[in-house]
Amino acid sequence: MRVMAQLGMVMNLDKCLGCHTCSVTCKQAWTNRRGLEYAWFNNVETRPGQGYPRRYEDQDRWEGGWVRTPKGRLELRSGGRTKRLLRIFSNPTLPGLDDYYEPWTYDYDTLVNAPAQADVPVARPRSLITGEPMQIRWSANWDDDLGGAPEHAPHDPILQRIGERVRLEFEQAFMFYLPRICEHCLNPSCVAACPSGAMYKRAEDGIVLVDQDACRGWRMCVSGCPYKKVYFNHRTGKAEKCTFCYPRVEAGQPTICAETCVGRLRYIGLFLYDADRVLEAASVEREADLLEAQRSVILDPDDPAVIDAARASGIAEDWLDAARRSPVYALTHRYRIALPLHPEYRTMPMVWYVPPLSPVVNAVQETGFDGEDRSTLFAAIDALRIPVEYLAELFTAGDPAPVVASLRTLAAMRAHMRRANLGEPPDETIAASAGLTPAAIEDLYRLLAIAKYEDRYVIPSAHVELARLLDAQVACSVDPALVDPVSRRAAGRPGPGERP
């Protein structure tokens, strides 16, 4: 057992307002410069919808992530090394400007210097690429409030997979917001696809970064990432991506998107995982088994054997304490309500989501019944015309059972706390129906509803004595030869800034 630490995030979709504050603050902090006008390290998508870039989930087109061969091995969907080298100077599977959007500004000079006239002057949009006037036809969240509209919904790759019947019902049901950042995967396909070795995963905390000095602009990482969270700066000729705000988390502070989140829906904490089992878990045959396989890789921070192995791996005591108090471990494993985004890509993403329950409550209320009553709420989950299949395609590779279990736990929490707020005696069968105790239900409520700052963000500070390793070490969970500089050089694969 080779224990490593990984910073992770959980987002509670029930609380997302779609205000985009997270996107704007991230934009101002990280991509507010020339060449990245179209890049959004954090963006909030409206579902159903095409996403950003447009239809990024269509891997038949973009060839992102991993696939399992008939022999049980993993290979990049974009092909092996030879195939990638043959098209290294002309990669046909990159999103174009139309798939993102043509960035624009406005002709503000017209407003400032227009002479006095009867009509109010208008600042018309002007392309930041050509400088010419343009019509705005697409942007980072063009689906906002139109996700269920007939003009957009038919182009959603997930809706196309789950059939016409569900799609037509879904258009009449609800929409929800899906915030996205880089998944900082345990098995990152972007790292494997990078020909120059510039893309790497830090051994210290699992954050996936790009060495700007080593990047040669091949852009294979863009096509290799199934979430399309790697962007190419056409002015610098380098790839750039979400950094999980590593200067902040090294100081024990949350990412800027979490810090400024109006709905307080983001949780950041530490996972301990067995790096020796990542490849095995990512290679399971059935896609529906990938969720449990990924969960099995993440270790119990209260297990004495895990603690001993972590200490042997050099993980500091304050990091072990942070892992024990981690809110992300509690939501993903203790309560099992958080689910990863598209586990079928086999990258083992480390940004998890609590599926939305509010539309279920609204659907019950529309029928004239009590939306918080346990019996009607559970029945609505099991027989809801809002397709659980859609959420399953997002979070569980099409298996609805884990989604239903998560929603039932959330429903049980609401029903239990409703009785408490009304002064009614507790009903232990409510918690038991979700496989929890009343005390566990109340702990979950405190975490999801009224958790304080220090409970939502349990981030251990980086150690000064390990600062050199933060820059020098490169780790890819499926390749032990990349764990330390000596092993990398012996394997003929130097890291960023190192000579062969």
XYZ file of C-alpha atoms in Angstrom:
500
model
C 0.000 0.000 0.000
C 1.499 3.299 -1.164
C -0.437 6.050 0.585
C -0.567 9.457 -1.068
C -2.539 12.611 -0.300
C -4.949 14.314 -2.671
C -6.795 17.584 -2.256
C -10.379 17.231 -3.406
C -13.557 19.235 -3.689
C -17.259 18.480 -3.264
C -19.993 20.734 -4.652
C -23.568 20.595 -3.376
C -25.645 21.222 -6.500
C -28.754 21.776 -4.392
C -27.304 25.134 -3.317
C -25.903 26.508 -6.578
C -27.601 29.784 -7.530
C -26.065 30.087 -10.970
C -24.743 33.534 -10.019
C -21.315 32.884 -11.617
C -19.472 34.720 -8.856
C -17.015 31.826 -8.740
C -16.373 32.122 -12.468
C -15.822 35.870 -12.369
C -13.441 35.840 -9.410
C -11.465 32.960 -10.930
C -11.312 34.838 -14.217
C -9.985 37.959 -12.531
C -7.434 35.998 -10.507
C -6.052 33.633 -13.152
C -7.037 34.371 -16.759
C -7.418 38.141 -16.945
C -4.740 38.608 -19.601
C -4.166 38.456 -23.334
C -4.571 35.114 -25.037
C -6.973 33.669 -22.469
C -10.044 35.755 -23.172
C -12.020 32.590 -23.903
C -10.605 30.517 -21.016
C -12.710 29.836 -17.937
C -10.878 27.705 -15.397
C -14.170 27.733 -13.489
C -17.458 27.878 -15.338
C -21.070 27.201 -14.375
C -23.109 25.241 -16.891
C -26.869 25.006 -17.125
C -28.253 21.487 -17.488
C -29.579 20.249 -19.762
C -27.323 21.964 -22.249
C -24.286 21.577 -24.454
C -21.728 22.723 -21.908
C -18.481 24.581 -22.480
C -16.822 24.083 -24.860
C -19.816 23.061 -26.889
C -20.622 19.320 -26.550
C -17.381 18.558 -24.703
C -18.927 15.295 -23.457
C -19.057 13.837 -26.969
C -15.924 11.705 -26.726
C -16.644 10.023 -30.060
C -15.689 13.398 -31.493
C -13.086 14.696 -29.046
C -11.420 11.387 -28.070
C -10.734 12.393 -24.459
C -10.051 10.171 -21.481
C -9.159 6.478 -21.371
C -10.655 3.335 -22.885
C -10.278 -0.264 -21.763
C -8.888 -2.606 -24.398
C -10.220 -6.171 -24.835
C -7.107 -7.346 -22.985
C -8.062 -5.292 -19.951
C -5.434 -2.601 -20.377
C -6.017 1.140 -20.455
C -5.034 3.284 -23.396
C -5.800 6.850 -24.330
C -8.900 7.208 -26.436
C -6.878 9.483 -28.707
C -4.537 6.578 -29.479
C -1.075 5.412 -28.575
C 2.186 7.307 -28.749
C 2.774 6.564 -32.411
C -0.631 7.853 -33.473
C -0.191 11.028 -31.465
C 3.289 11.638 -32.855
C 2.046 11.240 -36.425
C -0.365 14.112 -35.932
C 1.669 16.164 -33.504
C 1.855 19.117 -35.920
C -1.823 18.922 -36.903
C -4.205 17.688 -34.231
C -7.699 17.380 -35.742
C -9.529 16.764 -32.460
C -9.156 20.191 -30.880
C -12.189 22.395 -30.131
C -12.243 25.383 -32.420
C -13.054 28.971 -31.625
C -16.677 28.341 -32.529
C -16.865 25.604 -29.899
C -15.714 28.089 -27.272
C -16.730 31.547 -28.518
C -15.128 34.459 -30.246
C -14.164 36.840 -27.419
C -15.391 40.376 -27.736
C -15.386 43.798 -26.186
C -17.609 46.783 -26.762
C -17.033 49.991 -28.671
C -16.993 52.130 -25.550
C -15.387 55.025 -27.408
C -18.724 55.600 -29.090
C -20.346 56.212 -25.718
C -17.605 58.510 -24.484
C -16.974 60.638 -27.578
C -20.309 60.584 -29.427
C -21.574 64.101 -30.167
C -24.859 65.352 -28.739
C -27.739 63.789 -30.649
C -31.367 62.837 -30.303
C -30.664 59.122 -30.002
C -28.696 57.434 -27.232
C -25.420 56.052 -28.647
C -24.908 52.282 -28.535
C -21.699 50.434 -27.693
C -21.694 47.640 -30.248
C -19.718 44.407 -29.755
C -16.328 44.216 -31.420
C -14.198 41.087 -31.847
C -11.041 40.838 -29.775
C -9.593 38.621 -32.502
C -10.127 40.728 -35.612
C -11.171 44.062 -34.141
C -14.186 44.114 -36.445
C -17.853 44.513 -35.429
C -19.500 41.147 -34.759
C -22.715 39.439 -33.730
C -22.586 37.567 -30.418
C -23.819 34.020 -31.061
C -22.214 31.882 -28.337
C -20.475 32.238 -24.967
C -19.338 30.282 -21.928
C -22.894 29.784 -20.646
C -25.164 30.317 -23.604
C -27.402 27.543 -22.273
C -28.232 29.574 -19.167
C -32.002 29.351 -18.555
C -32.414 27.765 -21.993
C -31.122 24.284 -21.188
C -34.535 22.681 -21.579
C -35.550 24.673 -24.625
C -36.083 22.761 -27.882
C -33.392 24.862 -29.585
C -30.667 23.612 -27.227
C -31.749 20.447 -25.423
C -31.559 18.138 -28.468
C -27.814 18.933 -28.735
C -27.054 17.792 -25.176
C -24.958 14.588 -25.573
C -26.470 13.069 -22.427
C -30.037 13.614 -23.562
C -29.180 12.025 -26.881
C -27.974 8.924 -25.050
C -30.986 8.397 -22.807
C -33.684 8.565 -25.435
C -36.496 10.655 -26.841
C -39.087 9.753 -24.174
C -36.942 10.973 -21.305
C -35.844 14.037 -23.208
C -39.374 15.244 -23.873
C -40.360 14.752 -20.258
C -37.162 16.429 -19.082
C -37.885 19.590 -21.035
C -41.013 20.083 -18.936
C -39.349 19.364 -15.601
C -36.460 21.464 -14.299
C -32.955 22.770 -14.844
C -29.980 22.891 -12.541
C -26.536 24.418 -12.500
C -23.311 22.442 -12.742
C -20.129 24.316 -11.716
C -16.966 22.801 -13.196
C -13.248 23.124 -12.597
C -10.344 20.851 -13.510
C -10.974 17.477 -11.890
C -7.325 16.999 -10.778
C -7.800 13.319 -11.502
C -5.975 10.423 -9.896
C -5.413 8.954 -13.374
C -5.133 12.088 -15.535
C -5.278 11.465 -19.266
C -3.963 14.973 -19.962
C -0.696 14.085 -18.197
C -0.359 10.875 -20.196
C -1.107 12.649 -23.481
C 1.492 15.408 -23.051
C 4.499 14.647 -25.345
C 6.860 17.073 -23.613
C 6.178 16.030 -20.007
C 5.085 19.554 -19.120
C 1.795 18.391 -17.637
C 2.360 16.771 -14.257
C 0.611 15.747 -11.046
C 2.212 16.941 -7.833
C 3.164 14.208 -5.396
C 2.558 16.505 -2.435
C -1.176 17.121 -2.880
C -2.253 15.666 -6.236
C -2.802 18.998 -7.982
C -2.342 18.746 -11.767
C -0.265 21.604 -13.187
C 1.509 22.697 -16.362
C 5.218 23.549 -16.355
C 5.194 26.639 -18.550
C 8.912 26.361 -19.242
C 8.616 22.768 -20.475
C 5.405 23.221 -22.467
C 5.979 23.190 -26.229
C 2.404 23.911 -27.249
C 1.620 20.519 -28.799
C -1.937 20.753 -27.406
C -2.315 16.999 -27.007
C -3.343 17.689 -23.406
C -6.343 19.674 -24.664
C -7.656 16.774 -26.703
C -6.645 14.221 -24.037
C -8.680 15.891 -21.281
C -12.279 14.593 -21.531
C -13.560 17.549 -19.495
C -11.844 20.051 -21.807
C -10.421 22.002 -18.909
C -7.043 22.624 -20.534
C -6.804 25.759 -22.651
C -4.213 26.911 -25.153
C -2.908 30.450 -24.891
C -2.351 31.377 -28.520
C -0.221 34.379 -27.536
C 2.271 32.529 -25.358
C 2.023 29.185 -27.166
C 1.513 27.383 -23.848
C -1.245 25.259 -22.343
C -2.917 26.589 -19.196
C -5.472 25.161 -16.796
C -7.025 25.399 -13.347
C -4.294 25.277 -10.711
C -6.591 24.567 -7.746
C -5.267 27.936 -6.549
C -2.149 26.179 -5.277
C -0.563 29.384 -3.857
C -3.645 29.730 -1.662
C -4.023 26.113 -0.582
C -0.325 25.915 0.260
C -1.093 28.632 2.815
C -4.145 26.752 4.101
C -6.652 28.969 2.284
C -9.469 27.723 0.025
C -9.514 28.226 -3.721
C -10.809 31.583 -4.905
C -13.935 29.980 -6.380
C -14.758 28.386 -3.015
C -13.863 31.496 -1.030
C -16.263 33.695 -2.993
C -19.077 31.163 -3.529
C -22.333 32.885 -2.602
C -24.233 29.639 -2.011
C -21.475 28.115 0.150
C -21.802 24.919 -1.823
C -18.106 24.013 -2.080
C -16.153 21.881 0.347
C -12.400 21.315 0.231
C -10.500 18.654 2.094
C -7.940 15.905 1.925
C -8.195 12.334 0.682
C -5.729 9.564 1.441
C -5.546 7.004 -1.340
C -3.608 3.909 -2.303
C -1.609 4.858 -5.378
C -0.780 1.212 -6.103
C -4.456 0.427 -6.757
C -5.343 3.334 -9.034
C -4.589 1.531 -12.279
C -6.487 -1.564 -11.178
C -9.540 0.487 -10.179
C -9.523 2.503 -13.399
C -9.348 -0.705 -15.442
C -12.436 -2.503 -14.127
C -14.467 -3.994 -16.937
C -17.976 -2.646 -16.275
C -18.344 1.111 -16.351
C -21.080 0.868 -13.720
C -18.468 -0.539 -11.314
C -16.098 2.416 -11.683
C -17.729 4.437 -8.901
C -17.218 1.773 -6.262
C -13.773 0.994 -7.648
C -12.795 4.630 -7.211
C -14.242 4.713 -3.715
C -12.249 1.610 -2.807
C -8.984 3.361 -3.696
C -9.658 6.127 -1.172
C -8.543 5.014 2.278
C -10.157 5.383 5.685
C -8.132 8.055 7.533
C -9.164 6.552 10.894
C -7.761 3.120 10.061
C -4.568 2.535 12.118
C -2.993 0.535 9.279
C -3.612 3.421 6.878
C -2.145 5.904 9.345
C 0.991 3.793 9.782
C 1.419 3.433 6.011
C 0.870 7.178 5.540
C 3.540 7.969 8.098
C 5.885 5.566 6.360
C 5.217 7.469 3.118
C 6.258 10.724 4.768
C 2.826 12.305 5.194
C 2.958 14.794 8.070
C 0.851 14.494 11.211
C -1.112 17.688 10.573
C -2.037 16.347 7.143
C -3.246 13.103 8.715
C -5.335 15.114 11.159
C -6.775 17.114 8.253
C -7.640 13.870 6.465
C -9.540 12.668 9.541
C -11.537 15.925 9.665
C -11.982 16.137 5.896
C -15.495 17.185 4.800
C -14.955 15.724 1.340
C -14.220 12.283 2.767
C -17.342 12.521 4.915
C -19.583 13.399 1.954
C -18.102 10.858 -0.448
C -17.578 7.897 1.872
C -19.116 8.319 5.315
C -22.498 9.489 4.010
C -21.943 8.404 0.385
C -23.989 11.214 -1.118
C -21.309 12.817 -3.324
C -20.586 11.339 -6.756
C -17.779 11.936 -9.321
C -18.362 13.550 -12.708
C -18.275 11.060 -15.590
C -16.378 8.169 -14.010
C -16.679 6.333 -17.337
C -13.794 8.452 -18.631
C -11.615 6.371 -16.274
C -9.590 9.377 -15.143
C -10.851 9.003 -11.551
C -11.887 12.643 -11.035
C -11.439 14.155 -7.594
C -14.140 16.824 -7.804
C -17.378 15.243 -6.571
C -20.999 16.426 -6.625
C -24.034 16.091 -4.383
C -26.934 15.672 -6.846
C -29.794 18.197 -6.638
C -32.894 17.290 -4.646
C -34.877 20.534 -4.778
C -36.597 19.739 -8.088
C -37.884 16.535 -6.496
C -39.419 18.537 -3.664
C -40.957 20.996 -6.105
C -42.451 18.168 -8.143
C -44.157 16.766 -5.039
C -45.498 20.160 -4.020
C -47.003 20.701 -7.466
C -49.201 17.626 -6.910
C -50.672 19.174 -3.754
C -48.771 16.988 -1.276
C -46.285 17.976 1.403
C -42.912 18.246 -0.302
C -41.010 17.450 2.914
C -43.062 14.425 3.957
C -40.964 11.279 3.890
C -43.459 8.914 2.269
C -44.383 11.168 -0.635
C -40.802 12.361 -1.082
C -39.390 8.839 -1.293
C -42.126 7.856 -3.723
C -41.292 10.855 -5.893
C -37.645 9.815 -6.094
C -38.555 6.300 -7.167
C -41.164 7.320 -9.739
C -40.155 10.814 -10.746
C -40.770 11.890 -14.311
C -37.637 14.003 -13.905
C -35.188 11.369 -15.078
C -32.766 10.074 -12.503
C -31.179 8.556 -15.609
C -29.887 11.991 -16.573
C -28.091 12.404 -13.247
C -26.822 8.851 -13.560
C -25.289 9.613 -16.959
C -23.487 12.526 -15.346
C -22.251 10.948 -12.141
C -22.432 7.141 -12.154
C -21.772 5.964 -15.728
C -25.504 5.350 -16.230
C -26.231 3.379 -13.040
C -29.232 5.035 -11.298
C -28.907 3.104 -8.001
C -26.181 5.301 -6.403
C -28.055 8.454 -7.454
C -31.292 7.186 -5.916
C -29.426 6.228 -2.734
C -27.907 9.709 -2.507
C -31.267 11.413 -3.055
C -32.953 9.158 -0.494
C -30.340 10.128 2.085
C -30.933 13.809 1.363
C -34.688 13.269 1.552
C -34.337 11.440 4.867
C -32.284 14.333 6.230
C -34.994 16.820 5.246
C -37.782 14.722 6.708
C -35.860 14.147 9.955
C -34.959 17.803 10.427
C -38.512 18.875 9.572
C -39.801 16.889 12.534
C -37.128 18.399 14.751
C -37.957 21.944 13.652
C -41.665 21.375 14.277
C -41.016 19.988 17.726
C -42.262 16.520 16.843
C -40.668 13.434 18.406
C -37.882 11.893 16.306
C -38.717 8.942 14.103
C -35.702 6.624 13.960
C -37.117 4.787 10.951
C -36.453 7.864 8.812
C -32.701 7.716 9.392
C -32.737 3.924 9.181
C -34.315 4.113 5.733
C -31.102 5.812 4.555
C -28.835 3.437 6.461
C -27.903 6.095 9.030
C -28.570 6.885 12.659
C -30.423 10.034 13.828
C -27.115 11.413 15.113
C -25.476 10.849 11.716
C -28.403 12.544 9.974
C -27.993 15.591 12.213
C -24.229 15.657 11.582
C -24.914 15.575 7.844
C -27.373 18.437 8.236
C -24.806 20.517 10.083
C -22.248 19.865 7.350
C -24.565 20.635 4.439
C -26.652 23.447 5.910
C -24.918 25.322 8.707
C -21.246 24.313 8.568
C -18.826 27.061 9.513
C -15.892 28.188 7.438
C -13.381 25.939 9.182
C -15.692 22.945 8.741
C -16.158 23.449 5.001
C -12.479 24.041 4.283
C -10.058 21.709 6.059
C -6.853 22.470 4.165
C -3.460 21.647 5.667
C -0.712 24.136 4.949
C 2.271 23.081 2.891
C 5.451 22.403 4.820
C 8.353 24.768 4.212
C 10.836 21.913 4.398
C 9.026 20.269 1.457
C 8.985 23.375 -0.736
C 11.654 21.977 -3.049
C 9.587 18.857 -3.620
C 6.561 20.913 -4.630
C 8.499 22.067 -7.678
C 10.691 19.030 -8.314
C 8.440 16.029 -7.734
C 6.144 14.741 -10.399
C 3.746 11.895 -9.732
C 1.405 9.995 -11.970
C -0.541 7.407 -10.018
C -0.314 4.758 -12.717
C 3.430 5.139 -13.285
C 5.614 4.626 -10.175
C 8.655 5.668 -12.207
C 7.359 9.235 -12.057
C 7.156 9.467 -8.275
C 10.599 10.905 -7.581
C 13.318 12.644 -9.633
C 15.829 9.796 -9.286
C 13.385 7.200 -10.613
C 12.349 9.491 -13.438
C 15.898 10.044 -14.616
C 16.604 6.311 -14.376
C 13.581 5.702 -16.575
C 14.808 8.302 -19.048
C 11.916 10.627 -18.291
C 13.246 13.803 -16.632
C 10.786 16.108 -14.925
C 10.260 19.843 -15.395
C 13.544 21.722 -15.332
C 15.641 18.513 -15.117
C 18.248 17.269 -17.527
C 18.213 13.646 -18.784
